Amino acid sequence: MYSPSQAPNQTPNRTLSPAPNQASSQTLSPAPSQTLSQTLSQAIAKSFIIAHREDTQALAQFLTQEHLNPEVCRQTPASHLADASPSYRCLLNHRSAWEKILDLDRPALIIEADFVPVRGIGQLPLPCPLDQPDTGVAWLYTCAPQIYTVSPQNYAEGFSASTVAYIVTPIAAKYLISLADRIHSNYGPQQYTTWDTQIEETLRKAGLKNYVAFRNYGEHGGHPNPEHRNHGLSTAHRADILYGRLAFRPPYAQNALDLLLTRSKARLKGLLRLFSGRYLRFPILRSSSVPLRLLRFALQRQFTLNL
């Protein structure tokens, strides 16, 4: 199985109250040199909210205000899935969204119900070239991200785990459905799998390029997943760096202090990943034909006071 530490050898490349304790000014700036020709709301056909029992009213309301045309994908209870792993049920919910995307003429945004977007998300720039036929997915929220190469337009190809928020093209949806079928055949409903970590490799092998955003378009606001703890994985993940202030307080934050401490920890973790060579791996940097471009992207994304 592909390990995210083994990047391909590439050388080119939820009334809405504001979240407290964020920086007082919001800078919705694109990555340096990144084109502003199309915003997120202009480029995608619609957004799908992946939900189980969560209240999605506030999130859907906000996305509607941002002209992101949300539709809630809520899985119908089924007796044959009573003992299924939550990870498998989550996969099935994402699969239902992928099937809907097959019928669209443009990419779509998929977000999970505990995603907390930043203000103005609809006006943020695209993190990938959607006019290219080989574009697969683009993560708007990243977990354990890595970058492999950066284009002259400052689009960063790379890896991310997590499906909290990501853009999917119709061609990528086809291969992701195949991935879901393979997970079902190889593991079955009861076994826990980290299927989200296989997305990048699956699409790359199909000849598609995958992108990570310059900064996160929102935060993972959910509580720790017990399945992760039971399998020796990190119990919670948060965005390391945000594009701006959050639209509302994440569910994990009981008060302003909770939010400040959690976001500060996530910010520090992101910096540690950068300087330890886990965001931009040293072998990738050494073998790249554009090392300065990679360094500039990796460093400049951290040049903000926003938590």
XYZ file of C-alpha atoms in Angstrom:
307
model
C 0.000 0.000 0.000
C 1.187 3.458 -0.805
C 2.635 5.339 2.106
C 2.248 9.153 2.128
C 5.874 9.346 3.134
C 6.750 7.931 -0.259
C 5.906 10.763 -2.599
C 6.324 10.091 -6.278
C 9.674 11.054 -7.672
C 8.629 14.242 -9.435
C 10.866 17.027 -10.427
C 8.380 19.373 -12.233
C 6.209 19.375 -10.772
C -22.498 25.609 10.510
C -28.245 33.036 13.492
C -24.197 32.443 12.288
C -21.939 34.019 14.875
C -18.320 34.767 14.156
C -15.682 32.622 15.687
C -13.968 34.423 18.555
C -10.279 34.738 19.119
C -9.420 34.824 15.481
C -7.321 37.582 14.037
C -9.286 40.831 13.757
C -8.575 41.228 10.074
C -9.263 38.661 7.440
C -6.969 38.255 4.524
C -8.462 36.173 1.775
C -5.383 36.386 -0.327
C -4.443 33.818 -2.912
C -1.190 32.049 -3.117
C 1.506 34.304 -4.542
C 1.211 34.594 -8.311
C -1.985 32.509 -8.311
C -4.575 33.517 -10.856
C -7.797 35.200 -9.696
C -9.667 34.475 -12.910
C -12.220 32.194 -11.196
C -13.458 31.937 -7.641
C -14.607 28.741 -5.959
C -18.312 29.617 -6.306
C -17.891 30.350 -10.008
C -16.029 27.165 -10.790
C -17.959 24.357 -9.094
C -21.367 23.033 -10.093
C -22.531 22.445 -6.514
C -21.458 21.236 -3.094
C -22.417 18.028 -1.327
C -22.604 17.872 2.476
C -21.794 14.370 3.729
C -23.819 13.740 6.911
C -24.979 10.967 9.229
C -27.092 12.351 12.080
C -25.482 15.796 12.291
C -27.496 19.028 12.110
C -26.479 20.575 8.804
C -28.891 23.545 8.711
C -26.409 26.265 9.622
C -23.692 24.896 7.363
C -26.070 24.584 4.419
C -27.348 28.117 5.065
C -23.852 29.509 5.016
C -22.891 27.660 1.853
C -26.047 28.963 0.184
C -25.020 32.511 1.109
C -21.675 31.802 -0.494
C -23.368 30.623 -3.719
C -22.039 27.091 -3.358
C -25.395 25.380 -4.051
C -25.350 22.785 -1.220
C -27.093 19.428 -1.192
C -27.100 17.180 1.876
C -26.168 13.537 1.303
C -27.521 11.699 4.322
C -27.247 7.932 4.304
C -30.490 5.996 4.726
C -30.304 3.555 7.682
C -29.884 -0.020 6.473
C -30.065 -3.214 8.530
C -27.195 -4.856 6.641
C -24.901 -2.020 7.738
C -25.767 -2.259 11.441
C -22.375 -3.754 12.303
C -20.399 -1.953 9.614
C -17.359 0.081 10.488
C -18.064 3.844 10.673
C -15.222 4.291 8.204
C -17.040 2.037 5.725
C -20.360 3.867 6.192
C -18.513 7.134 5.606
C -17.041 5.701 2.416
C -20.509 4.744 1.169
C -21.737 8.286 1.800
C -18.866 9.749 -0.168
C -19.486 7.198 -2.897
C -23.073 8.447 -3.261
C -21.705 11.956 -3.847
C -19.169 10.661 -6.377
C -22.009 9.018 -8.303
C -23.864 12.342 -8.460
C -20.766 14.086 -9.752
C -20.610 11.720 -12.728
C -23.709 13.469 -14.105
C -22.290 16.992 -13.738
C -20.512 19.013 -16.398
C -18.246 20.685 -13.844
C -16.412 19.665 -10.673
C -18.182 19.660 -7.319
C -17.203 20.352 -3.743
C -17.639 17.587 -1.165
C -17.552 18.525 2.518
C -18.306 16.590 5.668
C -20.931 17.867 8.125
C -18.375 18.902 10.757
C -16.449 21.146 8.384
C -16.391 24.815 9.464
C -15.640 27.088 6.501
C -13.866 30.395 6.627
C -15.813 33.562 5.890
C -15.921 34.358 2.230
C -15.048 30.849 1.130
C -17.008 31.226 -2.088
C -14.769 34.091 -3.203
C -11.516 32.302 -2.565
C -9.398 31.358 -5.559
C -9.207 27.886 -6.964
C -6.342 25.713 -5.710
C -6.059 23.845 -9.000
C -6.416 24.315 -12.757
C -9.930 23.040 -13.437
C -9.500 23.714 -17.151
C -7.002 20.874 -17.413
C -8.369 17.413 -18.331
C -5.953 15.615 -16.001
C -7.061 17.365 -12.787
C -8.306 14.843 -10.216
C -9.043 16.213 -6.759
C -8.021 19.287 -4.795
C -8.049 19.259 -1.016
C -9.473 22.467 0.512
C -8.787 21.024 3.953
C -5.614 19.054 4.383
C -4.467 16.457 6.864
C -0.820 15.415 6.891
C -0.272 17.243 3.602
C 2.787 17.042 1.423
C 3.648 18.940 -1.699
C 5.462 17.394 -4.624
C 5.755 20.228 -7.097
C 4.416 23.738 -7.737
C 3.391 25.038 -11.156
C 4.295 28.491 -12.509
C 0.709 29.521 -11.577
C 1.471 28.407 -8.016
C -0.786 25.379 -7.947
C 0.724 22.746 -5.647
C 0.442 19.096 -6.552
C 0.612 16.845 -3.537
C -0.900 14.445 -1.040
C -3.435 14.742 1.761
C -5.381 12.305 3.877
C -8.915 13.192 5.025
C -12.031 13.921 2.996
C -13.312 16.800 5.149
C -13.413 19.198 2.192
C -12.247 18.549 -1.349
C -13.054 19.295 -4.971
C -13.739 16.316 -7.242
C -13.835 16.376 -11.025
C -16.194 14.031 -12.914
C -13.281 12.012 -14.278
C -11.845 11.579 -10.780
C -15.265 10.492 -9.474
C -15.177 7.507 -11.806
C -11.905 6.245 -10.355
C -12.986 6.962 -6.782
C -16.064 4.792 -7.269
C -13.723 2.023 -8.381
C -11.684 2.587 -5.218
C -14.852 2.193 -3.096
C -15.670 -1.045 -4.886
C -12.148 -2.304 -4.277
C -12.353 -1.482 -0.566
C -15.613 -3.430 -0.391
C -14.135 -6.458 -2.174
C -10.827 -6.527 -0.307
C -11.929 -5.610 3.216
C -15.726 -5.742 3.484
C -18.040 -3.552 5.572
C -16.828 -4.575 9.038
C -13.123 -3.863 8.721
C -11.733 -0.425 9.471
C -9.743 1.047 6.606
C -7.947 4.316 6.016
C -9.424 4.487 2.531
C -8.966 8.256 2.322
C -5.200 7.815 2.268
C -5.543 5.804 -0.950
C -7.217 8.554 -2.967
C -4.057 10.262 -4.164
C -2.328 7.090 -5.266
C -5.465 5.774 -7.008
C -5.870 8.924 -9.064
C -2.164 9.379 -9.741
C -1.954 5.855 -11.161
C -4.864 6.804 -13.458
C -2.787 9.710 -14.786
C -4.554 12.440 -12.819
C -2.922 15.260 -10.875
C -4.027 16.113 -7.340
C -3.636 19.413 -5.530
C -3.387 20.824 -2.026
C -4.613 24.328 -1.231
C -2.219 27.141 -0.354
C -4.097 27.519 2.950
C -7.103 25.672 4.404
C -10.558 26.891 3.392
C -11.928 25.882 6.801
C -11.479 23.758 9.889
C -12.365 20.210 10.859
C -14.719 21.001 13.745
C -15.613 17.474 14.815
C -14.770 15.569 17.957
C -12.167 12.782 18.009
C -13.012 9.625 16.108
C -12.901 6.565 18.449
C -11.944 4.336 15.527
C -8.731 6.286 15.057
C -7.727 5.785 18.678
C -8.542 2.074 18.535
C -6.174 1.670 15.608
C -3.294 3.692 16.992
C -3.887 6.799 14.904
C -4.150 10.438 15.922
C -7.496 11.018 17.651
C -8.135 14.434 16.097
C -6.827 16.573 13.282
C -7.183 20.311 12.727
C -6.218 22.719 9.985
C -2.668 23.928 10.391
C -3.237 27.303 8.721
C -6.488 28.997 7.634
C -7.246 31.482 4.876
C -9.121 33.711 7.348
C -11.633 33.864 10.194
C -14.013 30.956 10.686
C -17.685 31.542 9.892
C -18.802 30.092 13.233
C -17.361 28.365 16.273
C -16.416 24.722 15.681
C -18.307 22.058 17.669
C -15.124 21.009 19.481
C -14.751 24.463 21.102
C -16.899 24.963 24.201
C -15.722 28.533 24.584
C -13.328 31.090 23.195
C -10.396 29.742 25.185
C -10.955 26.229 23.792
C -10.818 27.625 20.313
C -7.715 29.682 20.923
C -5.795 26.789 22.473
C -6.806 24.281 19.815
C -6.045 26.572 16.925
C -2.706 27.582 18.468
C -1.731 23.940 18.835
C -2.684 23.217 15.241
C -0.692 26.222 14.060
C 2.375 25.062 15.945
C 2.019 21.540 14.616
C 1.939 22.879 11.089
C 5.138 24.816 11.651
C 6.825 21.750 13.120
C 5.824 19.680 10.101
C 7.283 22.305 7.839
C 10.644 22.628 9.553
C 10.992 18.878 10.104
C 10.614 18.226 6.415
C 7.255 16.477 6.500
C 5.301 19.078 4.516
C 8.016 19.490 1.939
C 10.221 16.438 2.105
C 13.910 17.016 1.685
C 14.370 14.359 -1.059
C 11.588 16.018 -3.072
C 13.216 19.408 -2.622
C 16.628 18.150 -3.654
C 15.351 16.428 -6.788
C 13.006 19.230 -7.890
C 13.772 21.382 -10.890
C 12.024 24.304 -9.137
C 13.264 24.072 -5.521
C 12.946 27.808 -4.853
C 9.327 27.772 -6.001
C 8.595 24.880 -3.637
C 10.316 26.643 -0.751
C 8.506 29.910 -1.422
C 5.105 28.187 -1.448
C 5.861 26.214 1.733
C 7.152 29.235 3.640
C 4.773 31.957 2.441
C 1.663 29.973 3.406
C 2.780 30.408 7.031
C 3.249 34.195 6.764
C -0.025 35.209 8.455
C -1.223 36.058 11.983
C -4.527 34.219 11.473
C -4.862 31.146 13.656
